[in-house]
Every structure is written in structure tokens, then in C-alpha cells.
Coordinates of C-alpha atoms in Angstrom, one line a residue:
M456 CA 71.1 11.3 11.3
T457 CA 68.4 12.2 8.7
E458 CA 69.4 11.7 5.1
T459 CA 67.9 13.5 2.1
A460 CA 68.8 12.9 -1.5
I461 CA 69.4 16.0 -3.7
P462 CA 70.2 16.2 -7.4
P463 CA 73.7 14.8 -8.3
A464 CA 76.6 17.1 -8.7
G465 CA 78.7 16.2 -11.6
E466 CA 79.1 12.4 -11.8
K467 CA 78.6 11.6 -8.2
E468 CA 75.6 11.7 -6.0
V469 CA 75.4 14.3 -3.1
R470 CA 73.1 13.6 -0.2
R471 CA 72.0 16.1 2.4
L472 CA 72.3 15.2 6.1
D473 CA 71.1 17.1 9.2
R474 CA 74.1 16.0 11.3
V475 CA 77.2 13.7 11.3
I476 CA 79.5 12.3 13.9
I477 CA 83.0 11.6 12.8
R478 CA 85.8 10.0 14.7
F479 CA 89.4 10.1 13.6
A480 CA 91.5 7.5 15.4
G481 CA 95.1 6.4 15.1
D482 CA 98.5 6.1 16.8
S483 CA 99.3 9.1 19.0
G484 CA 102.0 10.0 16.4
D485 CA 99.5 10.0 13.5
G486 CA 98.4 13.6 14.0
M487 CA 94.7 12.7 14.8
Q488 CA 94.3 15.8 17.1
L489 CA 95.6 18.1 14.4
T490 CA 93.4 16.4 11.8
G491 CA 90.4 16.8 14.0
D492 CA 91.2 20.4 14.8
R493 CA 91.5 21.3 11.2
F494 CA 88.3 19.6 10.2
T495 CA 86.6 21.4 13.2
S496 CA 87.9 24.8 12.1
E497 CA 86.7 24.4 8.6
T498 CA 83.3 23.2 9.9
A499 CA 83.0 26.2 12.2
S500 CA 83.9 28.5 9.4
F501 CA 81.2 26.9 7.3
G502 CA 78.6 27.8 9.9
N503 CA 77.6 24.4 11.4
D504 CA 76.9 24.0 15.1
L505 CA 79.4 21.6 16.5
S506 CA 80.9 19.9 19.6
T507 CA 84.1 18.0 19.9
L508 CA 85.7 15.3 22.1
P509 CA 89.4 14.9 21.8
N510 CA 90.6 11.7 23.5
F511 CA 94.3 11.5 24.3
P512 CA 96.4 8.5 25.5
A513 CA 97.1 8.6 29.2
E514 CA 100.8 7.8 28.5
I515 CA 103.2 10.4 27.2
R516 CA 104.3 8.1 24.5
A517 CA 102.9 4.6 24.5
P518 CA 104.5 2.0 22.2
A519 CA 103.4 2.6 18.6
G520 CA 100.6 0.5 17.3
T521 CA 99.3 -0.5 20.8
L522 CA 95.9 0.0 22.3
P523 CA 97.1 2.3 25.0
G524 CA 98.7 4.5 22.3
V525 CA 95.4 5.2 20.4
S526 CA 94.5 8.8 20.0
S527 CA 91.1 9.9 18.8
F528 CA 89.1 13.0 18.0
Q529 CA 85.3 13.0 17.7
L530 CA 83.4 15.8 16.0
H531 CA 79.6 16.2 15.9
F532 CA 78.4 18.9 13.5
A533 CA 74.8 19.7 12.4
D534 CA 72.5 22.1 10.7
H535 CA 70.8 22.7 14.0
D536 CA 71.6 23.4 17.7
I537 CA 73.6 20.5 19.2
L538 CA 75.1 20.0 22.7
T539 CA 77.4 16.9 22.8
P540 CA 80.1 15.4 20.6
G541 CA 77.6 12.5 19.9
D542 CA 77.2 9.1 21.4
A543 CA 78.5 7.0 18.5
P544 CA 80.3 7.8 15.4
D545 CA 78.6 7.6 11.9
V546 CA 82.1 7.5 10.4
L547 CA 85.3 6.0 11.9
V548 CA 88.6 6.7 10.3
A549 CA 91.0 4.1 11.6
M550 CA 94.7 4.6 10.8
N551 CA 95.8 1.2 12.1
P552 CA 94.6 -2.1 13.6
A553 CA 94.9 -0.6 17.2
A554 CA 92.6 2.3 16.3
L555 CA 90.0 0.0 14.8
K556 CA 90.0 -2.5 17.7
A557 CA 89.9 0.4 20.4
N558 CA 86.9 2.0 18.8
I559 CA 84.8 -0.5 16.9
A560 CA 82.6 -1.3 20.0
D561 CA 81.4 2.3 19.7
V562 CA 80.5 2.1 16.1
P563 CA 76.8 1.3 15.2
R564 CA 75.9 -1.3 12.6
G565 CA 75.6 0.3 9.2
A566 CA 78.2 3.1 9.9
E567 CA 81.0 3.9 7.5
I568 CA 84.6 2.8 8.4
I569 CA 87.6 4.1 6.4
V570 CA 90.6 2.0 7.2
N571 CA 94.3 2.5 6.2
T572 CA 94.9 -1.0 4.7
D573 CA 98.7 -0.4 4.6
E574 CA 98.9 -1.0 8.4
F575 CA 96.9 -4.1 8.4
T576 CA 99.9 -6.4 8.1
K577 CA 100.8 -9.3 10.3
R578 CA 102.9 -7.5 13.0
P579 CA 100.6 -4.5 13.7
M580 CA 97.6 -6.9 13.8
A581 CA 99.3 -9.2 16.3
K582 CA 100.1 -6.3 18.6
V583 CA 96.5 -5.9 19.3
G584 CA 95.4 -9.5 19.2
Y585 CA 94.1 -9.9 15.7
A586 CA 94.7 -13.5 14.7
T587 CA 93.2 -12.8 11.2
S588 CA 92.6 -9.6 9.3
P589 CA 89.2 -8.1 10.3
L590 CA 89.2 -6.7 6.7
E591 CA 89.0 -10.3 5.4
D592 CA 87.3 -12.4 8.1
G593 CA 83.8 -11.1 7.8
S594 CA 83.8 -9.5 11.2
L595 CA 83.1 -6.0 9.7
D596 CA 80.3 -7.2 7.3
A597 CA 77.8 -5.1 9.4
Y598 CA 79.5 -1.9 8.4
R599 CA 80.3 0.0 5.1
V600 CA 83.9 -0.5 5.0
H601 CA 86.2 1.7 2.7
P602 CA 89.6 0.0 2.4
V603 CA 92.1 2.8 1.4
P604 CA 95.9 2.4 1.3
L605 CA 96.5 5.8 2.8
T606 CA 100.2 5.5 3.4
T607 CA 100.9 4.2 -0.2
L608 CA 98.8 6.8 -1.7
T609 CA 100.4 9.6 0.3
V610 CA 104.0 8.5 -0.5
E611 CA 103.1 8.3 -4.2
A612 CA 101.5 11.8 -4.1
L613 CA 104.7 13.2 -2.5
K614 CA 107.3 11.6 -4.9
E615 CA 108.3 14.9 -6.5
F616 CA 109.2 16.5 -3.1
G617 CA 112.3 14.2 -2.6
L618 CA 111.2 13.3 0.9
S619 CA 112.2 10.1 2.6
R620 CA 109.5 7.5 2.9
K621 CA 109.3 8.1 6.7
E622 CA 108.9 11.8 6.1
A623 CA 106.3 11.4 3.4
E624 CA 104.3 9.0 5.6
R625 CA 103.8 11.7 8.3
S626 CA 101.4 13.5 5.9
K627 CA 98.9 10.6 5.7
N628 CA 96.7 12.3 8.1
M629 CA 96.5 15.3 5.7
F630 CA 95.5 12.8 2.9
A631 CA 92.7 11.5 5.3
L632 CA 91.7 15.1 6.1
G633 CA 91.5 15.9 2.3
L634 CA 89.3 12.7 1.7
L635 CA 86.9 13.6 4.5
S636 CA 86.8 17.3 3.4
W637 CA 85.6 16.1 0.0
M638 CA 83.1 13.7 1.5
Y639 CA 81.5 16.5 3.6
H640 CA 82.1 19.4 1.3
R641 CA 84.3 21.2 3.8
P642 CA 86.2 24.4 2.8
T643 CA 89.8 23.9 1.9
E644 CA 91.4 27.3 1.8
G645 CA 91.8 27.7 5.6
T646 CA 93.6 24.4 5.9
E647 CA 96.0 25.2 3.1
T648 CA 96.7 28.6 4.7
F649 CA 97.1 27.0 8.1
L650 CA 99.7 24.4 6.8
R651 CA 101.8 27.1 5.0
T652 CA 101.8 29.1 8.2
K653 CA 102.5 26.2 10.5
F654 CA 105.5 25.1 8.5
A655 CA 106.6 28.6 7.3
K656 CA 110.2 27.8 8.2
K657 CA 110.2 24.6 6.2
P658 CA 108.3 25.5 3.0
E659 CA 109.0 22.1 1.4
I660 CA 107.2 20.4 4.3
A661 CA 104.4 22.8 4.0
E662 CA 103.9 22.2 0.4
A663 CA 104.1 18.5 0.9
N664 CA 101.3 18.5 3.3
V665 CA 99.2 20.7 1.1
A666 CA 99.9 18.2 -1.7
A667 CA 98.8 15.3 0.4
F668 CA 95.7 17.1 1.5
R669 CA 94.8 17.9 -2.2
A670 CA 95.6 14.3 -3.1
G671 CA 93.0 13.1 -0.5
W672 CA 90.4 15.4 -2.0
N673 CA 91.1 14.3 -5.5
F674 CA 91.0 10.6 -4.4
G675 CA 87.5 11.1 -3.1
E676 CA 86.5 12.8 -6.3
T677 CA 87.8 10.2 -8.6
T678 CA 87.7 6.8 -6.8
E679 CA 84.7 4.5 -7.4
D680 CA 84.7 3.3 -3.8
F681 CA 83.2 6.7 -2.6
A682 CA 80.1 7.0 -4.9
V683 CA 78.4 9.5 -2.6
S684 CA 79.4 12.7 -0.9
Y685 CA 77.4 14.6 1.8
E686 CA 76.3 18.1 2.6
V687 CA 75.4 19.4 6.1
A688 CA 73.9 22.9 5.7
P689 CA 74.9 25.8 8.1
A690 CA 73.0 25.8 11.3
T691 CA 71.6 29.4 10.6
S692 CA 68.6 28.9 13.0
A693 CA 70.9 27.8 15.9
F694 CA 72.8 31.1 16.3
P695 CA 71.5 34.5 17.2
N696 CA 73.0 37.4 15.2
G697 CA 76.6 38.1 16.1
T698 CA 80.2 37.2 15.5
Y699 CA 81.2 33.7 16.2
R700 CA 84.4 31.7 16.5
N701 CA 85.2 28.1 17.5
I702 CA 86.7 28.0 21.0
S703 CA 87.9 25.3 23.5
G704 CA 87.1 25.5 27.2
N705 CA 90.7 26.3 28.2
L706 CA 90.9 29.1 25.6
A707 CA 87.5 30.6 26.7
L708 CA 88.6 30.4 30.4
S709 CA 91.9 32.2 29.4
Y710 CA 90.0 35.0 27.6
G711 CA 87.6 35.2 30.6
L712 CA 90.5 35.8 33.0
I713 CA 92.0 38.5 30.6
A714 CA 88.5 40.1 30.4
A715 CA 88.1 40.0 34.2
G716 CA 91.3 41.9 34.6
H717 CA 90.2 44.7 32.3
L718 CA 86.7 44.7 33.8
A719 CA 88.4 45.1 37.2
D720 CA 91.0 47.6 36.0
L721 CA 93.7 45.3 37.6
P722 CA 96.7 43.5 36.4
V723 CA 96.2 39.7 36.2
Y724 CA 99.0 37.6 37.8
L725 CA 99.1 33.9 37.0
G726 CA 101.3 31.8 39.3
S727 CA 101.2 28.2 37.9
Y728 CA 103.0 24.9 37.5
P729 CA 102.3 22.9 34.3
I730 CA 99.9 20.0 34.8
T731 CA 97.5 18.2 32.4
P732 CA 94.8 19.3 31.5
A733 CA 95.4 22.9 32.8
S734 CA 98.6 23.7 31.1
D735 CA 97.1 25.3 28.0
I736 CA 95.8 28.2 30.2
L737 CA 99.5 29.0 31.3
H738 CA 100.5 28.7 27.7
E739 CA 97.8 31.1 26.5
L740 CA 98.0 33.7 29.2
S741 CA 101.8 33.9 28.7
R742 CA 101.1 35.2 25.2
H743 CA 99.2 38.3 26.4
K744 CA 101.6 40.6 28.2
N745 CA 100.2 43.4 26.1
F746 CA 96.9 43.0 28.1
G747 CA 98.5 43.4 31.5
I748 CA 99.0 39.6 32.1
R749 CA 102.1 38.5 34.0
S750 CA 102.5 34.8 34.0
F751 CA 105.0 32.9 36.3
Q752 CA 105.9 29.2 35.6
A753 CA 106.8 28.2 39.1
E754 CA 109.0 25.4 40.2
D755 CA 106.1 23.6 41.9
E756 CA 102.4 23.9 42.8
I757 CA 103.1 25.4 46.2
A758 CA 105.3 28.2 44.8
G759 CA 102.7 28.9 42.0
I760 CA 99.9 29.6 44.4
G761 CA 102.2 31.4 46.9
A762 CA 103.2 33.8 44.2
A763 CA 99.6 34.3 43.0
L764 CA 98.5 35.1 46.6
G765 CA 101.4 37.5 47.1
A766 CA 100.3 39.2 43.9
A767 CA 96.7 39.5 45.3
F768 CA 98.3 41.1 48.5
G769 CA 100.0 43.5 46.2
G770 CA 96.8 44.5 44.5
A771 CA 96.5 42.3 41.4
L772 CA 93.9 39.8 40.4
G773 CA 95.8 36.7 41.5
V774 CA 95.1 33.4 39.6
T775 CA 96.6 29.9 39.9
T776 CA 95.7 27.0 37.6
T777 CA 96.1 23.3 38.3
S778 CA 94.3 20.0 38.4
G779 CA 93.3 17.7 41.3
P780 CA 96.8 16.6 42.5
G781 CA 97.8 20.2 42.4
V782 CA 94.9 21.4 44.5
A783 CA 96.1 18.9 47.2
L784 CA 99.5 20.6 47.3
K785 CA 97.9 24.1 47.3
S786 CA 95.5 23.4 50.2
E787 CA 97.6 25.1 52.9
T788 CA 98.0 28.4 50.9
I789 CA 94.2 28.3 50.0
G790 CA 93.6 28.2 53.8
L791 CA 96.0 31.1 54.2
A792 CA 94.0 33.0 51.5
V793 CA 90.8 32.3 53.5
S794 CA 92.5 33.7 56.6
L795 CA 93.9 36.8 54.8
E796 CA 90.6 37.3 53.0
L797 CA 92.2 38.3 49.8
P798 CA 90.7 37.7 46.2
L799 CA 92.4 34.7 44.6
L800 CA 91.1 32.5 41.8
I801 CA 92.0 28.7 42.0
V802 CA 91.3 27.2 38.5
D803 CA 90.9 23.4 38.9
I804 CA 90.7 21.5 35.5
Q805 CA 89.5 18.2 36.9
R806 CA 90.8 14.8 35.7
G807 CA 90.6 11.2 36.8
G808 CA 92.2 10.4 40.2
P809 CA 93.2 9.5 42.8
S810 CA 96.9 10.5 42.8
T811 CA 98.2 10.8 39.2
G812 CA 95.1 8.8 38.1
L813 CA 94.0 9.4 34.5
P814 CA 95.9 12.6 33.4
T815 CA 94.2 12.9 30.0
K816 CA 90.7 11.7 30.9
T817 CA 87.8 13.7 32.5
E818 CA 86.1 13.4 35.9
Q819 CA 84.1 15.6 38.3
A820 CA 85.6 14.2 41.4
D821 CA 87.3 17.2 43.0
L822 CA 84.0 18.8 44.4
L823 CA 84.4 17.5 47.9
Q824 CA 88.1 18.5 47.8
A825 CA 87.2 22.1 46.8
M826 CA 84.5 22.2 49.4
Y827 CA 86.3 20.7 52.4
G828 CA 90.0 20.0 51.5
R829 CA 91.6 22.4 54.0
N830 CA 92.3 22.3 57.8
G831 CA 89.9 24.1 60.0
E832 CA 86.7 25.9 59.0
A833 CA 87.9 27.4 55.7
P834 CA 84.8 28.0 53.4
V835 CA 85.5 28.8 49.8
P836 CA 83.0 29.7 47.0
I837 CA 82.8 27.2 44.1
V838 CA 81.8 28.1 40.5
A839 CA 81.4 25.5 37.6
P840 CA 81.1 26.2 33.9
R841 CA 78.8 24.0 31.9
T842 CA 80.1 24.2 28.4
P843 CA 83.4 25.1 26.7
A844 CA 82.1 28.5 25.7
D845 CA 80.5 29.1 29.1
C846 CA 84.1 28.9 30.7
F847 CA 84.5 32.5 29.5
D848 CA 81.5 33.7 31.6
A849 CA 82.2 31.5 34.6
A850 CA 85.8 33.0 34.8
I851 CA 84.3 36.6 35.0
D852 CA 81.7 35.3 37.5
A853 CA 84.3 33.8 39.7
A854 CA 86.4 37.0 39.6
R855 CA 83.3 39.0 40.5
I856 CA 82.8 36.9 43.6
A857 CA 86.5 37.0 44.6
L858 CA 86.9 40.7 44.2
T859 CA 83.5 41.7 45.8
Y860 CA 83.8 39.4 48.8
R861 CA 87.6 39.3 49.2
T862 CA 87.9 35.6 49.1
P863 CA 89.6 32.8 47.2
V864 CA 87.2 31.2 44.7
F865 CA 87.3 27.7 43.1
L866 CA 86.6 27.6 39.4
L867 CA 85.9 23.8 38.6
S868 CA 86.2 22.9 35.0
D869 CA 87.2 19.5 33.7
G870 CA 89.1 17.8 30.9
Y871 CA 86.0 17.3 28.8
L872 CA 85.3 21.1 28.8
A873 CA 89.0 22.1 28.6
N874 CA 89.7 20.2 25.5
G875 CA 86.3 20.2 23.8
S876 CA 85.2 23.1 21.6
E877 CA 82.0 24.7 20.3
P878 CA 81.0 27.9 18.5
W879 CA 81.2 31.0 20.8
K880 CA 79.5 34.3 20.3
I881 CA 82.0 37.0 20.9
P882 CA 80.4 39.2 23.6
D883 CA 79.7 42.9 23.3
V884 CA 82.2 44.4 25.8
D885 CA 79.7 47.0 26.9
E886 CA 77.4 44.2 28.2
L887 CA 80.1 42.7 30.5
P888 CA 79.9 43.6 34.2
D889 CA 81.9 46.3 35.9
L890 CA 84.3 44.6 38.3
R891 CA 86.1 47.5 39.6
T892 CA 86.8 47.3 43.3
P893 CA 88.2 50.3 45.3
F894 CA 91.3 49.8 47.3
A895 CA 91.5 51.3 50.8
T896 CA 92.9 54.9 50.7
G897 CA 92.9 56.1 54.2
P898 CA 91.8 55.4 57.8
N899 CA 88.5 53.7 58.4
H900 CA 88.0 53.7 62.0
E901 CA 88.0 56.3 64.9
L902 CA 89.2 55.3 68.4
A903 CA 87.6 56.5 71.5
D904 CA 90.0 59.3 71.9
G905 CA 89.3 60.5 68.4
T906 CA 92.3 59.1 66.7
E907 CA 91.7 57.9 63.1
V908 CA 93.3 54.5 62.3
F909 CA 93.1 51.9 59.7
W910 CA 91.5 48.6 60.7
P911 CA 92.2 45.8 58.1
Y912 CA 89.4 43.6 59.4
K913 CA 86.6 46.2 59.6
R914 CA 83.9 44.8 57.3
D915 CA 81.5 46.1 54.7
P916 CA 78.1 45.7 56.4
Q917 CA 76.6 44.4 53.2
T918 CA 79.2 41.9 51.9
L919 CA 81.2 41.3 55.1
A920 CA 84.3 41.9 53.0
R921 CA 87.3 43.5 54.6
P922 CA 89.2 46.5 53.0
W923 CA 91.8 45.7 50.4
A924 CA 94.9 47.8 51.2
V925 CA 97.8 47.8 48.8
P926 CA 101.2 47.6 50.7
G927 CA 103.0 50.9 50.7
T928 CA 99.9 53.1 51.0
P929 CA 100.8 55.7 53.6
G930 CA 98.9 55.2 56.9
L931 CA 97.6 51.8 56.0
E932 CA 100.2 49.7 57.6
H933 CA 98.6 46.6 59.1
R934 CA 99.5 43.1 60.4
I935 CA 98.6 40.1 58.3
G936 CA 99.4 36.4 58.4
G937 CA 97.8 33.0 59.1
I938 CA 97.4 33.2 62.8
E939 CA 93.9 34.0 64.0
K940 CA 93.2 37.8 64.0
Q941 CA 91.3 40.0 66.3
D942 CA 88.1 41.2 64.8
G943 CA 88.6 44.7 63.3
T944 CA 92.1 45.4 64.3
G945 CA 93.7 42.3 62.7
N946 CA 96.0 41.9 65.7
I947 CA 97.0 38.3 66.7
S948 CA 94.3 36.9 69.0
Y949 CA 94.1 33.6 70.9
D950 CA 90.8 34.5 72.5
P951 CA 88.3 31.6 72.2
A952 CA 85.3 34.0 71.7
N953 CA 87.0 36.0 69.1
H954 CA 88.1 32.8 67.2
E955 CA 84.4 31.5 67.2
F956 CA 83.2 34.9 66.0
M957 CA 85.8 35.1 63.1
V958 CA 85.0 31.5 62.0
R959 CA 81.3 32.2 61.9
T960 CA 81.9 35.6 60.3
R961 CA 83.9 34.1 57.5
Q962 CA 81.2 31.4 57.0
A963 CA 78.5 34.0 57.0
K964 CA 80.4 36.0 54.3
I965 CA 80.4 33.0 52.0
D966 CA 76.8 32.0 52.8
G967 CA 75.8 35.7 51.9
I968 CA 77.3 35.7 48.5
R969 CA 74.6 36.9 45.9
V970 CA 74.2 34.3 43.2
P971 CA 71.2 34.0 40.8
D972 CA 68.3 31.8 41.6
L973 CA 68.3 28.4 40.0
D974 CA 66.5 28.5 36.6
V975 CA 64.3 25.4 35.9
D976 CA 63.3 24.3 32.4
D977 CA 59.9 22.6 32.9
P978 CA 57.5 23.2 30.0
D979 CA 55.2 20.2 30.9
E980 CA 54.8 20.5 34.7
A981 CA 56.9 17.3 35.1
R982 CA 57.2 15.3 38.3
I983 CA 60.8 14.3 37.8
L984 CA 63.7 16.8 37.7
V985 CA 67.2 16.1 36.2
L986 CA 69.6 18.3 38.1
G987 CA 73.3 18.6 37.1
W988 CA 76.5 20.6 37.4
G989 CA 79.5 21.3 35.3
S990 CA 80.1 19.5 32.0
T991 CA 77.2 17.1 32.4
Y992 CA 75.0 20.0 30.9
G993 CA 75.4 18.9 27.3
P994 CA 74.5 15.1 27.8
I995 CA 71.7 15.9 30.2
T996 CA 70.2 18.5 27.9
A997 CA 70.4 16.1 25.0
A998 CA 68.8 13.4 27.0
V999 CA 66.1 15.6 28.1
R1000 CA 65.3 16.5 24.5
R1001 CA 65.1 12.9 23.6
L1002 CA 62.7 12.1 26.4
R1003 CA 60.4 15.1 25.7
K1004 CA 60.4 14.1 22.0
D1005 CA 59.1 10.7 23.0
G1006 CA 56.4 12.2 25.2
F1007 CA 58.1 11.8 28.5
P1008 CA 57.7 14.9 30.6
V1009 CA 60.9 15.9 32.5
A1010 CA 62.3 19.0 34.0
Q1011 CA 65.9 20.2 33.9
A1012 CA 68.0 22.5 36.1
H1013 CA 71.7 23.0 36.1
L1014 CA 73.9 24.5 39.0
R1015 CA 76.7 26.9 38.3
H1016 CA 77.2 27.9 41.9
L1017 CA 78.0 25.0 44.2
N1018 CA 79.0 27.0 47.3
P1019 CA 76.8 28.8 48.2
F1020 CA 73.9 27.1 46.5
P1021 CA 71.2 29.3 45.0
R1022 CA 68.7 30.4 47.6
N1023 CA 65.8 28.8 45.8
L1024 CA 67.4 25.3 45.5
D1025 CA 65.3 24.0 48.5
E1026 CA 62.1 25.2 47.0
V1027 CA 63.0 23.7 43.5
L1028 CA 63.9 20.3 45.1
E1029 CA 60.6 20.2 47.0
R1030 CA 58.6 20.8 43.8
Y1031 CA 59.4 17.3 42.3
D1032 CA 58.7 13.8 43.3
K1033 CA 62.0 12.6 42.1
V1034 CA 65.4 14.3 41.5
V1035 CA 67.9 12.5 39.3
L1036 CA 71.5 13.8 39.5
P1037 CA 74.1 12.5 37.1
E1038 CA 77.8 13.1 38.1
M1039 CA 81.1 11.9 36.8
N1040 CA 82.1 10.8 40.3
L1041 CA 80.4 8.5 42.9
G1042 CA 77.8 11.1 44.0
Q1043 CA 79.6 14.0 45.6
L1044 CA 77.1 16.7 44.9
A1045 CA 74.3 14.2 45.8
T1046 CA 76.0 13.8 49.1
L1047 CA 76.1 17.5 49.7
I1048 CA 72.5 18.1 48.8
R1049 CA 71.2 15.2 50.8
A1050 CA 73.1 16.6 53.8
K1051 CA 71.9 20.1 53.4
Y1052 CA 68.3 19.7 52.3
L1053 CA 67.5 16.1 53.6
T1054 CA 66.2 15.3 50.1
N1055 CA 66.2 12.0 48.5
I1056 CA 68.4 12.1 45.3
H1057 CA 68.5 9.4 42.6
S1058 CA 72.3 9.4 42.0
V1059 CA 73.5 8.4 38.5
T1060 CA 77.3 8.1 38.5
Q1061 CA 80.1 7.2 36.0
V1062 CA 83.8 7.3 36.5
N1063 CA 85.3 5.7 33.3
G1064 CA 87.2 9.0 32.2
M1065 CA 84.6 9.7 29.5
P1066 CA 81.5 12.0 29.4
F1067 CA 78.1 10.5 29.7
K1068 CA 76.1 9.6 26.6
A1069 CA 72.7 11.1 26.0
A1070 CA 71.1 7.7 25.4
Q1071 CA 72.5 6.4 28.6
L1072 CA 71.1 9.3 30.7
A1073 CA 67.7 9.1 29.0
E1074 CA 67.5 5.4 30.0
A1075 CA 68.6 6.2 33.5
V1076 CA 66.0 8.9 33.9
Q1077 CA 63.3 6.4 32.7
E1078 CA 64.6 3.8 35.2
A1079 CA 64.5 6.3 38.0
S1080 CA 60.9 7.2 37.1
R1081 CA 59.9 3.6 37.6
A1082 CA 61.8 3.0 40.8
Q1083 CA 59.9 2.9 44.1

């Protein structure tokens, strides 16, 4: 964080910064996600580049004031291009002792800590193991601590509204938001409009929240404890010309699915069962019936994918959304989709496992399940977005593959991408690909006697895709099911030679999918390559930038297509003495690459439910370069 003083504004000094990392933390009932969302929205409208990391408790409602119940929201915003939510907060807002204790280890010396002193009483401190108050025992001397009685000030500000103390206390997050908005010169009109809209049916609650927000702003303006405010200029150089909005990964993915349906001129059918962290896609798509979206909240995971596959059979773009535990339940129907050779998108928003695991934390540990988690030889293409905004393009790419090659496709996002957000340039519709795929309309084969018939498994010689025949089309009646089919006719076949032919043909179809070559960023002819996939893109790129700034030459490449791999991956791997591969699992992609290319991979792994930090990866790359 670079700090530059500029002339004072009014009675208080204003300092200019190039970037700031703020973390809001409190009990899961304190509204930290809403506070972070609002600060993010105003920051996006101001024009800063940004990246966010919401961090939810794993329990639906942990006991108030306990460490498991702490919810946080980290926002990194800057006047230049950034890629991660930041390694460590410059400012921590701690609403109670649990929030302080759960986050203090991440806060660097010299950082600012704003604490709600009203909560630092004996009982809340005892809940988290504080024998003495950290505000008084010197344990926070290394930080710039701002003690603020947030609860008291909020209740006092809302006296005129006639609310009970409990109702008034709920607005303390808006007081904190107002204070931080003053500190960093964030716009306020959007938040006030949002509050009045959100609580339109309860105008007295809306005005109380607006009053608390304004009181927080005024407190910053008038109190002597905050002698300095800060400015972070818009990131004008980071964005090409265009219209931008702030977007989360799940929202971008939802919009990508909607766009794919229009580009393909097909209705989109979502068959889904709610599961964290994928449920937001179901919620979002259910709002867009006007775009030809039909959403079905099924009674379980199996019913969800069964309905989606049935919709694909009927001529729709079938989609099912889930997370790792749901993929396990859907595996039989995915195998059926492989056998039927119908387009189907399986959206897996990965989370920590095994079993129920860590529902609200992130992980990349479903790759091998997506690759091999079915009985028999059942190959499925795999596409992985790399940033929240990239989820839009990845969804369209996955739909392209599914429709062109008549195959189910895995779209592997994760909780970090799903809940994180960044600016997204709204694309020009004319620049999006044409995904229209013709249905079969008549016979496609002539028998020896001259009779014209329809063969459901007669393949396109270029893509090996079979024809897509909508049920009810006259003359295109055909047999379909999970039992092995005879090549061409689709009739049931137990012939060993035919089965081997069909297995190899299905594999050849996937192997032949056209994907772009792997692009390598290597300005210095480095001898070490950092390879990644999925959401590791941001931390890897930030780490590579640090290393290059320090004079350490390093190359970077990032995989979107994990099955099939880009055709030039072998050549890229051979070009470097060492390949470092960070993953939020125990080395699943490293295992696949070692097996396919017989290449030594330096695997860097992490499975703590959180994304990598840039400093951590920079150090890992340097260690790998020294290793024999």
C-alpha cells in the first residue's frame, strides 16, 4: 500500500493510497456480508478495480459470539489492475471479541483495527478465551486501534425512531459502513437508495438504517480519533473502454447460461437441487422466465439431473447445478448422458470435502471425480473458469462443446469464484459465438435396398457427434437407453467387437474436441513455469508479478480445458526445466499430467478451505527453483 499526502480537505488530512484491503468481521448475525456487498458496490461504481473474498461460517447458525460463528468479508480495491482479495487486511473492523480473535493473526503490524468496544465485556470475551481485555492488556500495541462504541452510538442515533434496543442494535453494521465510507470517500447515494428499496415494505426500518449509515459518516467527520481519511483514485488505466458492472462468479455463470441459450436459439432447462455454494445459480435463473429459462427445483440431486437430461432429449439446453456431494449422486445419470450422447451441462461449484465437508469453504478437489467418477469408460469434457467474471465465458464455452459434440460437459467452478466478485466488462452481443446446432429433420442413411432410414448413431465425420433428433419428429423414431448400442443403428448390442468400437469412438470424440492452444506468458525466457487451473489464476498471477518485479524470471500458463488438454501442452511442458503447479487439493491435476506426459511436476498444495496467498506462492516458486 503506497501512501501519498495531499492537501488537507477541511479540518482533516486526506491521504492518497494506491490500494487498500479491508476486512469486515463479526457474528454471522451482524450483517457483515451485506456491509461488504454495499461497500463493494459503491467502490465498483466509483471506478476502482476490486476483488472480494466473502468467508461464511460453516454452520447454519453457530452460537452467537463464538469463533465458529464469525463471518467476514474482505475487499481489496485499487487505482490499478489487481487480481486477488489481498493477502492481509490493512483495516480490520471487528464487531466483537470473536471477530478480533479469529482474524488478528492475519493482520500485519501497523494496520488499523476498528473495534466495537460495547461487545468487549466479560461474558463475550470469556466465550473466546480472553482472560483480560485485549483492548487494555497491551496485546494490540503493534496496531493502530480505534475503539468505537458502535452499538451505543447506533442506539443513540436511532432514538427518535421508537425502535426497541434490540431492533436498533441491528443497524450497527450500517453505522460501521458509514464510518468506513467516510474514511475512504465512498459514494453514499447508492447505499441509501438500496436501503430504501430493500426495506420498502418497512419504511421506518429503511429510514433507521439510513440514519445509522449517516451517523457513522458524521462520526468519522467529527471525532478526533479519526484524524485522517483516505482516497483511492479510480483505476482508469486498468479497464479498456466499455460498460462495466461488479459481478460475482455465480451471477456471471448464470448470465453465461442465459446467453448460451440465446446464442444456441434453445430453451434452457435447469434441473437442480439446492446445495451450497451452487444454490445462487438456481435462485438467479428462476428469475428469468422471460429469457426462455425453465427452472425446476427437484426433490433430490438424482431427480434434478434426470429432469435436465430429459429436457436435453426433448431438444433443450439441459443444465444441472450442484457441488461435490451432489456430483456423486448424479454419477449414474452422467454415465447415461455419455451413453445417450446428448448435450448436458453439469455445473460443479466445488467445496471442501469429503462427504459434507466444508460447505461454505473453497477447494478444487473434484477434478478426479469429474474425470473418472463413473462406472465404465465414460469420458466427459471438463472446463474450468479462472475468475468470477470469466465464469460467463466459461459457461458459453462449455455449452459450445456440449452442443457441438453431443456430450455432457463438466463446468468446474468453486466457492472462491462463486462468492467472490470483480468488475466485468459487459460484452458486445455481436462478438459472442453462434452456438446454433441443427436438429435432425429426416432420414440420414440409405439401406442396401435403397430404403431411407434414420440412424441415431451415424456420426458427423469431423466431430463424431451423433444427430440430435427431437422426439415426435415424423420418421425419426429411434431406440435410446443405457444399454450398449450398435454402431449406427442404435439397436441394443452385446457384441464384444461393437462394444469396443463404441467405447473407443466415444473416447475419440472427446479427444478430438477443438480447444485453443495453451497461451504462455513468458517475457523473459524463463526456465521455470507456474501452471495453474481454475481459481488459482489470481494468486498465481499476483505471485508472478511480485517475482518479476524482484528480477526473478518466471513464466505462467493457465489451463481452462482439463479434458481434453490443449494439444500444445506437451510442447509447453518440455520447454521448461521446472513446472510448479499450485492446487487447492492434494495434487489432482499434477497426477493427471504426470500420468499423461511423464513430466516431473513440482506440486504445491493447500486444502485449508481458503484460497492461496500471493506471497505464499511466490515463496513456493523460489523454493522450487532451488530444489534439486
